Every structure is written in structure tokens, then in C-alpha cells.
PDB file of C-alpha atoms in Angstrom:
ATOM      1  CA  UNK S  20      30.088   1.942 -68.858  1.00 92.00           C
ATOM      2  CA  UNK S  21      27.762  -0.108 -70.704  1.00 93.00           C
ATOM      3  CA  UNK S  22      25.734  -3.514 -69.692  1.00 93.00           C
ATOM      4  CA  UNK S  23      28.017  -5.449 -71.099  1.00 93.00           C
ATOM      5  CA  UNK S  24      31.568  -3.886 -69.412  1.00 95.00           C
ATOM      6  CA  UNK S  25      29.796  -4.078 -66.008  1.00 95.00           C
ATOM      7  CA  UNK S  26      28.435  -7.760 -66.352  1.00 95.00           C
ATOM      8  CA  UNK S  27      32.143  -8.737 -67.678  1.00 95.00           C
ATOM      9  CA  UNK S  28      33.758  -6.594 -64.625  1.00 95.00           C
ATOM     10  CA  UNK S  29      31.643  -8.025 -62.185  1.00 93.00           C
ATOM     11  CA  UNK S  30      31.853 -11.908 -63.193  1.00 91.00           C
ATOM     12  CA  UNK S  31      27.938 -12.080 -64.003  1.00 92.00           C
ATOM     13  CA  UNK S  32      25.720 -11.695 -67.677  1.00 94.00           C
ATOM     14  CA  UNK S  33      23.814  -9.367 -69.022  1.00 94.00           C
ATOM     15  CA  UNK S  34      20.814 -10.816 -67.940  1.00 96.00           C
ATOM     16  CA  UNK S  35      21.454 -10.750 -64.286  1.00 94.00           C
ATOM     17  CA  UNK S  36      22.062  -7.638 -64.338  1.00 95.00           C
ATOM     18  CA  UNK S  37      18.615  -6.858 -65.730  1.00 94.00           C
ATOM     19  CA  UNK S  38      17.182  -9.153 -62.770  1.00 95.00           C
ATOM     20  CA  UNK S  39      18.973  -6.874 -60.668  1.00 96.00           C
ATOM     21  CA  UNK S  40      17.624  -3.773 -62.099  1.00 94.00           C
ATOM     22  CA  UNK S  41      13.891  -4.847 -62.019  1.00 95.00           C
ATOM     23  CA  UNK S  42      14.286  -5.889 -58.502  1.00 95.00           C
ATOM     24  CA  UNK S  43      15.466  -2.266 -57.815  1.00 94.00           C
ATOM     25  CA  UNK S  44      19.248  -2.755 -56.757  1.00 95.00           C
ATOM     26  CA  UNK S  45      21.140  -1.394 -59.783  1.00 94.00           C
ATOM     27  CA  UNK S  46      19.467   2.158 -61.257  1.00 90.00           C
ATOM     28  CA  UNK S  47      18.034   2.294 -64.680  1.00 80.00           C
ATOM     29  CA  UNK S  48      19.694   5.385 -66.127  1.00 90.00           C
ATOM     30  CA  UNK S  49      19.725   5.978 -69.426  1.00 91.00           C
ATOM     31  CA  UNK S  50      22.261   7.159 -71.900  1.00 89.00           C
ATOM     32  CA  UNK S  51      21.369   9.557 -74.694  1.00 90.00           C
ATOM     33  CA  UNK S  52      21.082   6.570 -77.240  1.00 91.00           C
ATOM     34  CA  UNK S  53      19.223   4.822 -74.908  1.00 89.00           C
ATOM     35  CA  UNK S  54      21.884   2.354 -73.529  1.00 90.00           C
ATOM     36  CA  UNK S  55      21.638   1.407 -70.091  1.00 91.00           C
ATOM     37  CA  UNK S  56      24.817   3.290 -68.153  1.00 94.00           C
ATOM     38  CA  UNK S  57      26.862   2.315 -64.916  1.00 94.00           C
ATOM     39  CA  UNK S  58      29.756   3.883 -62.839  1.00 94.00           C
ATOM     40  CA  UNK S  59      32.149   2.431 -60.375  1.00 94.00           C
ATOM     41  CA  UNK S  60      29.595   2.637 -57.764  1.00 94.00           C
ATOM     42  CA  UNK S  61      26.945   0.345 -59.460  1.00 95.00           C
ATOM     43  CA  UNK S  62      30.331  -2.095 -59.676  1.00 95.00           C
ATOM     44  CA  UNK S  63      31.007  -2.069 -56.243  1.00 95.00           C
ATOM     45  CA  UNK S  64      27.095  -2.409 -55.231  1.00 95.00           C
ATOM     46  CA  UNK S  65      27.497  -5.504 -57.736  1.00 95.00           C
ATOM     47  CA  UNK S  66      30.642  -6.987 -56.332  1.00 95.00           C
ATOM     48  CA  UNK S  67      28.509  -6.667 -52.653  1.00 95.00           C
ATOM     49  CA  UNK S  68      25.631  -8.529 -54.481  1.00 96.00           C
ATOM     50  CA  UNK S  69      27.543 -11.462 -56.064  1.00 94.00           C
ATOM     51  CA  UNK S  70      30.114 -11.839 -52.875  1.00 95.00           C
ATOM     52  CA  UNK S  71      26.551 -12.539 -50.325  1.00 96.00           C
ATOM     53  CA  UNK S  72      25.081 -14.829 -52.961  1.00 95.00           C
ATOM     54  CA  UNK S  73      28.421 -16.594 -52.753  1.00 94.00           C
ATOM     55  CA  UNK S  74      27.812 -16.701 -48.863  1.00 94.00           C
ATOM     56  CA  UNK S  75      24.164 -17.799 -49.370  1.00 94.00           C
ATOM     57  CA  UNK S  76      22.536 -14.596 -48.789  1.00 97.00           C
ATOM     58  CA  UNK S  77      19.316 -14.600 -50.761  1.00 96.00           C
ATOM     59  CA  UNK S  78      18.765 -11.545 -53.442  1.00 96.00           C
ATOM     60  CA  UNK S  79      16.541  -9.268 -51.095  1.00 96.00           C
ATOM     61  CA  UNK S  80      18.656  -9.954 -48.255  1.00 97.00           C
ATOM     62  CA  UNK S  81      21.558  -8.043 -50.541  1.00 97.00           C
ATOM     63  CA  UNK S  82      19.409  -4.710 -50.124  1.00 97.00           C
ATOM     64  CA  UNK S  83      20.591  -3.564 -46.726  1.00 98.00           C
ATOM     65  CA  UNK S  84      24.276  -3.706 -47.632  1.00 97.00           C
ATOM     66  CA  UNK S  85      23.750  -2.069 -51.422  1.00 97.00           C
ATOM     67  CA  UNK S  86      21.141   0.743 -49.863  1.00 96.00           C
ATOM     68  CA  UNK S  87      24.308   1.263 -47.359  1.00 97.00           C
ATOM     69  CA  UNK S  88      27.053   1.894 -50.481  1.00 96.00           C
ATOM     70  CA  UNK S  89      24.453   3.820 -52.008  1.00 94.00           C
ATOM     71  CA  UNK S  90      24.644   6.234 -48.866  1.00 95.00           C
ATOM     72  CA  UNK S  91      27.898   6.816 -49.182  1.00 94.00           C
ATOM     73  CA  UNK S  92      28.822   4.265 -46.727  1.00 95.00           C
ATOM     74  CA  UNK S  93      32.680   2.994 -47.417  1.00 93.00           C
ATOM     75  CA  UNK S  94      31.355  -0.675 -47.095  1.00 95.00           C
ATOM     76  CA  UNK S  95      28.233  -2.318 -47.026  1.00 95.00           C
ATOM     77  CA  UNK S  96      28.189  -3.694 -44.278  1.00 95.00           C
ATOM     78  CA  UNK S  97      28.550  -0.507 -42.077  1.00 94.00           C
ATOM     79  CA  UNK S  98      24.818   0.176 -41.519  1.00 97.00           C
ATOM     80  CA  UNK S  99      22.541  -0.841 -39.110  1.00 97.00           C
ATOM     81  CA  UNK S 100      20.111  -2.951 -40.808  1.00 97.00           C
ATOM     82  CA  UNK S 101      22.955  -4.693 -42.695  1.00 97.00           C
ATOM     83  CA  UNK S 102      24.465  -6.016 -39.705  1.00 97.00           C
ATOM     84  CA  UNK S 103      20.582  -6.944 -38.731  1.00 98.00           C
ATOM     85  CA  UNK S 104      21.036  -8.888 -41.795  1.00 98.00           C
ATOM     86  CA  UNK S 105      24.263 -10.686 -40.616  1.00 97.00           C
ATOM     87  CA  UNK S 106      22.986 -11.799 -37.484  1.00 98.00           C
ATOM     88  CA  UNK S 107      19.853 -13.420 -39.078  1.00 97.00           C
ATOM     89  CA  UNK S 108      22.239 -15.151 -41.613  1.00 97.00           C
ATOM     90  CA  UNK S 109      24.844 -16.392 -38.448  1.00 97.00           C
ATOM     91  CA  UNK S 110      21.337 -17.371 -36.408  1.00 97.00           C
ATOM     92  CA  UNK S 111      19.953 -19.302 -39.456  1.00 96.00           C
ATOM     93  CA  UNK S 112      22.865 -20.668 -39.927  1.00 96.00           C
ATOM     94  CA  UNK S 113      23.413 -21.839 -36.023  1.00 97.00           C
ATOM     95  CA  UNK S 114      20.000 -23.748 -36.710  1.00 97.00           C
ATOM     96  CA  UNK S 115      20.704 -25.404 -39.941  1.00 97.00           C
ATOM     97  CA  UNK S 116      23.748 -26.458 -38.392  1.00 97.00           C
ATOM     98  CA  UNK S 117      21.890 -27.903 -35.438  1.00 97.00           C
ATOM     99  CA  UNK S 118      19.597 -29.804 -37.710  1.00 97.00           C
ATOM    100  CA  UNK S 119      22.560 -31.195 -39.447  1.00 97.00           C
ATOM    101  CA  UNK S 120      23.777 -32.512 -35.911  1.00 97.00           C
ATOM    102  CA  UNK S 121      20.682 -33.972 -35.038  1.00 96.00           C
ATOM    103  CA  UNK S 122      20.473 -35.853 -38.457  1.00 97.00           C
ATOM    104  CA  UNK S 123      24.075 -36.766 -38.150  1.00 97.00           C
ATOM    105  CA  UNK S 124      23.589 -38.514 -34.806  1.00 97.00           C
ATOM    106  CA  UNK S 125      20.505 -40.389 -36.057  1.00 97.00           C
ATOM    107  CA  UNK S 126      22.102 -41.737 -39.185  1.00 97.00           C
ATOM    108  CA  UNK S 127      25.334 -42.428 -36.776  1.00 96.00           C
ATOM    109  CA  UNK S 128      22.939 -44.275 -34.628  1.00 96.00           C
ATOM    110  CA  UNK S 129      21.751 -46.397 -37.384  1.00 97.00           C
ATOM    111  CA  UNK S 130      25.026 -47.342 -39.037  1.00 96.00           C
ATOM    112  CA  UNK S 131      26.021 -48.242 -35.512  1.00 95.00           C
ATOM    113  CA  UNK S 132      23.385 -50.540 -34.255  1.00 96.00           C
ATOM    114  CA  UNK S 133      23.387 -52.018 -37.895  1.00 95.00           C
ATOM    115  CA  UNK S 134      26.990 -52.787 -37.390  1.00 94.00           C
ATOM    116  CA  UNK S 135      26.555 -54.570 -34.634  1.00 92.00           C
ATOM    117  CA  UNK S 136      23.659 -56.474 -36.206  1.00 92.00           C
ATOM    118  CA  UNK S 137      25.612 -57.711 -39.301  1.00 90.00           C
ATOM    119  CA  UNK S 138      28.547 -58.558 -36.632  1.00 89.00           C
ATOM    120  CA  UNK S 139      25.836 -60.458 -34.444  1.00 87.00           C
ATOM    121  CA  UNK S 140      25.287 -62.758 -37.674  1.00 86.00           C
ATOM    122  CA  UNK S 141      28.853 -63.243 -38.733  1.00 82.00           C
ATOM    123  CA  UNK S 142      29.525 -64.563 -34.900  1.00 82.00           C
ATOM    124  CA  UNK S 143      26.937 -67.319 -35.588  1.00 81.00           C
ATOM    125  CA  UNK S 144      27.190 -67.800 -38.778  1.00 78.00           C
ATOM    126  CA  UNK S 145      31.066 -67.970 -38.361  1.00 64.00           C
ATOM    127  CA  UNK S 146      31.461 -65.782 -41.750  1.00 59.00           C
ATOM    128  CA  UNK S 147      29.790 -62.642 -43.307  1.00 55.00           C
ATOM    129  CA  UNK S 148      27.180 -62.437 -45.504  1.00 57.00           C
ATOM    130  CA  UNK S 149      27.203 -61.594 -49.093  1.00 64.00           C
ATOM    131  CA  UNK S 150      24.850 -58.953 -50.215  1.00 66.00           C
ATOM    132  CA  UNK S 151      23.107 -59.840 -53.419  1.00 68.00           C
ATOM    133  CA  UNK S 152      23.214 -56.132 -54.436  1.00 69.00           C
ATOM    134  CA  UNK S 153      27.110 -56.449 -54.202  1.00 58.00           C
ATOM    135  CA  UNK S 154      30.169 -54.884 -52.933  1.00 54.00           C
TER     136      UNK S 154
END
């Protein structure tokens, strides 16, 4: 199949298909009139590329997973080094998420304590104040 057939199959353009290619995870072969050419395999190598990026996997980190289709692997994710791959995703991931927390107990923090402030000045002011910036 041509460029465009495989970028129309696979829910991408043209273009990022070429990005692929020049990063080395789709071959460059050649048809006699010069067309770029793909099979069924370079569709589900694609389909492996775009459902990562979907997950948040970053281009290179798609390499394991296509290098294992391209071995004749039934999935991608049946190699080694892919499921390297996994658990550096799930342990970024596990810090990110413990970032988040941290953040979220701060700001939690804040609104609390702030809270407590503006209901420190209703009590003596016997009614809340108006914020010039509105509500």
C-alpha cells in the first residue's frame, strides 16, 4: 500500500509517517516508480506506535515494542526490553503521581487555613467580605 492508504488506515498523515521513517521505525522501501510501499506489518508496527503515544509513551520509547513485531513477535509487548519499557513508564508514572499528591496536599493546606482566615473575619466582622475582583 501506498503512504497515503497506511496514514488513512492507521488514523495519522502523511507526514508522520515520514517522521517515523527518518527516525528508523517504519522501512523506506521503495516501489518501482519510486513510491514509498507498506504491508500489514508496517500497519500493525503503526497501530503499536500511535496506541503508546496515546498512553504517553514518548517516540523512542515505541522502539522496543515495534523492533519486537518486527521479530516476528505476535505482540509488541512480548520482548524483554519492551516490558523494560513498561516498568519505566508504571515507575515514572508512580512518581509523577506522587508529586501530584504532594502538590495536592499543599494547595489543600492553603485553601484550608485560608478558609478559616476569611471565617475568622466574618465572626468579627459579623458578615463576609466582598471581594473587589468579584464573585
Amino acid at each position: 500500500m501506498r503512504i497515503g492508504e497506511l496514514a488513512a488506515r492507521a488514523g495519522t498523515t502523511t507526514r508522520a509517517l515520514r517522521y517515523y521513517e527518518s527516525r528508523g521505525l517504519l522501512p523506506a522501501r521503495r516501489g518501482g516508480n519510486g513510491y514509498r510501499t507498506y504491508d500489514e506489518e508496517d500497519l500493525r508496527a503503526l497501530r503499536q506506535i500511535r496506541t503508546l503515544q496515546d498512553f504517553g509513551f514518548e517516540l523512542e520509547e515505541t522502539r522496543p515494542f515495534v523492533e519486537c513485531l518486527r521479530a516476528g513477535h505476535p505482540e509488541g509487548d512480548s520482548c524483554p526490553a519492551s516490558l523494560a519499557v513498561y516498568r519505566g513508564k508504571v515507575a515514572e508514572l508512580d512518581a509523577l503521581i506522587g508529586e501530584l499528591s504532594a502538590v495536592r496536599e499543599k494547595v489543600g493546606a492553603q485553601l484550608a487555613r485560608a478558609e478559616r482566615a476569611m471565617e475568622a473575619l466574618a465572626a468579627e466582622q459579623d458578615s463576609v467580605p466582598r471581594c473587589e475582583l468579584g464573585e
